Amino acid sequence: MFIFSYWFSRLVAADPGRKRFKTASKATISVITAVVIMLIVLKAAGSSQITAAILAGVIGLMGILVVNDETTKAKKVTTGLVALSSAVSLGIGSFLSRYGQAENIFLVLLVFLSFYLQRFGIRYFSLSMVAFMSFYFASILHVTFSQLPWLLAGVIVGACCAFIYNFVIFKDRPANVLRSSMKSFHIQVNLVLDLIIELIQKKQIEPAQIKQYNRNIKKLAEYARVVSEELGNTDPHDIWPGVTAEQMRLYVFDTVMLLQTYSPAIRKFSELKAFNHFDIQQLLLKLVESIREAEVLNENPTHSLTDAAQHLQELRQKLSELEPQDKRYKDWLYLIRRIETISNHVIDEAYELQQAIVKQEKQPQKEAEEKEDEEDNDEEKGLKPSTKKSIQAVITAVATLIFGSFLSPSHQYWALLAGYLVLLGTETIGSTFVKAVQRSVGTLLGAAVGFVVASFVSPGILEITLLFICVFMAFYFFPITYSFMSF
């Protein structure tokens, strides 16, 4: 029963703010809508330009995924510019298709601009990436001027679908995301506290239990980062009157710190037989259980925080009775004191949040301190990171085009695309290597499974359904595991 409850809670909390589900849903539905609309238009016009429907889906997808400006207004502008960038790139692609190596030179230029222009803002990166993908599309299909009108129509349909799903149907609701993110955070906190209770009750701790605990702590830290990011976009006062962003951040930070402290402490307690001291074991157990039961952001709070404060006071009293010089206690007493200190911070901060909600005291929101961009103010020696990355990307692009042409002259651009995607979002040689391995493994396994499945599935509704399920799964798991996304 505990295992079922554990995994059910993990599933509920797995997507803080349901951001991954929302993004994957928007992307998938946008692709489906764009392709279906374009197919209907093509059929009504008696055209067989199926590539226009595919391009509409590509733009519908990218209009969701690459538009990452800070404000909604800026995102709307970028979405419109995405269509313009794609249209211009397609036009250039159809023109250069007759000039052989000119296509390759322009592709390499787009790769360079994608990384170099990041220094001027995320919008320029987005537009360069869309231009690259559009030109890539035109290159592998050898688009001609006669095909261009229908392709431009596909671009418009795809961009319109992306706009509608981004800003009309699935428009951002920061308050809901923050509320959901805090719910996921508290679920994960309780999962960790359940593990702590289990560890305290056992006198002998297995290495597998410590590994499970550390995995949950790592997951909790991820959820805390999500909450911190959302606090930058949303005033928690709008959801929980009286609560400030600074209070919430401090509470989240100290809660994570407290739970991170328990892991080495409990392991040390187990090694030194500290839990043979029955009073210490029971007081710690009561303290953790009362924290576990506290509903910090509930408008009708229970007495769990009061109970936690009482158990903390009892623990503090017990510690005062133990002599630090006593050889039986000196190796682990400091760990108990550390837990007591951080627990006191968390309980106090939780109590402040709870009281602010109950009293609904309106507190002026403190302005966040603006961070100075030292990279722009200080003189730098050598090349800037964006310049280095763009040069690396150009070298990669040239190398993949050369080696790709030897391996498969008709599919050399696939190698270029793979190299381009691996370089995206990597800052170090190590991270680039890891991502390359993940993509290689995911692609090989995905191709093997895909070919087998395709041999058993005939063209039709089932095939299309599986295709869009793969699109959804890819972008749902992308923030978690790149290898599974590639698969």
PDB file of N, CA and C in Angstrom, residues 108 393-403 416:
ATOM      1  N   VAL A 108      25.479  26.848 -43.493  1.00  0.00           N
ATOM      2  CA  VAL A 108      26.527  27.081 -42.500  1.00  0.00           C
ATOM      3  C   VAL A 108      26.402  28.487 -41.917  1.00  0.00           C
ATOM      4  N   ALA A 393      30.146  25.791 -33.861  1.00  0.00           N
ATOM      5  CA  ALA A 393      29.017  25.314 -34.657  1.00  0.00           C
ATOM      6  C   ALA A 393      29.358  25.294 -36.144  1.00  0.00           C
ATOM      7  N   VAL A 394      30.081  26.305 -36.597  1.00  0.00           N
ATOM      8  CA  VAL A 394      30.474  26.355 -38.009  1.00  0.00           C
ATOM      9  C   VAL A 394      31.405  25.195 -38.345  1.00  0.00           C
ATOM     10  N   ILE A 395      32.386  24.952 -37.473  1.00  0.00           N
ATOM     11  CA  ILE A 395      33.309  23.834 -37.699  1.00  0.00           C
ATOM     12  C   ILE A 395      32.546  22.508 -37.739  1.00  0.00           C
ATOM     13  N   THR A 396      31.594  22.365 -36.803  1.00  0.00           N
ATOM     14  CA  THR A 396      30.772  21.149 -36.771  1.00  0.00           C
ATOM     15  C   THR A 396      29.954  21.011 -38.048  1.00  0.00           C
ATOM     16  N   ALA A 397      29.364  22.119 -38.495  1.00  0.00           N
ATOM     17  CA  ALA A 397      28.524  22.086 -39.693  1.00  0.00           C
ATOM     18  C   ALA A 397      29.328  21.682 -40.926  1.00  0.00           C
ATOM     19  N   VAL A 398      30.504  22.267 -41.087  1.00  0.00           N
ATOM     20  CA  VAL A 398      31.354  21.942 -42.237  1.00  0.00           C
ATOM     21  C   VAL A 398      31.774  20.475 -42.184  1.00  0.00           C
ATOM     22  N   ALA A 399      32.180  20.026 -40.981  1.00  0.00           N
ATOM     23  CA  ALA A 399      32.623  18.633 -40.833  1.00  0.00           C
ATOM     24  C   ALA A 399      31.501  17.648 -41.136  1.00  0.00           C
ATOM     25  N   THR A 400      30.294  17.930 -40.627  1.00  0.00           N
ATOM     26  CA  THR A 400      29.179  17.007 -40.865  1.00  0.00           C
ATOM     27  C   THR A 400      28.768  16.993 -42.337  1.00  0.00           C
ATOM     28  N   LEU A 401      28.842  18.145 -43.005  1.00  0.00           N
ATOM     29  CA  LEU A 401      28.519  18.170 -44.432  1.00  0.00           C
ATOM     30  C   LEU A 401      29.520  17.357 -45.251  1.00  0.00           C
ATOM     31  N   ILE A 402      30.803  17.462 -44.889  1.00  0.00           N
ATOM     32  CA  ILE A 402      31.843  16.735 -45.625  1.00  0.00           C
ATOM     33  C   ILE A 402      31.709  15.231 -45.402  1.00  0.00           C
ATOM     34  N   PHE A 403      31.691  14.830 -44.122  1.00  0.00           N
ATOM     35  CA  PHE A 403      31.599  13.402 -43.823  1.00  0.00           C
ATOM     36  C   PHE A 403      30.236  12.832 -44.204  1.00  0.00           C
ATOM     37  N   LEU A 416      24.099  17.098 -40.621  1.00  0.00           N
ATOM     38  CA  LEU A 416      24.201  18.503 -40.220  1.00  0.00           C
ATOM     39  C   LEU A 416      23.152  18.830 -39.161  1.00  0.00           C
TER      40      LEU A 416
END
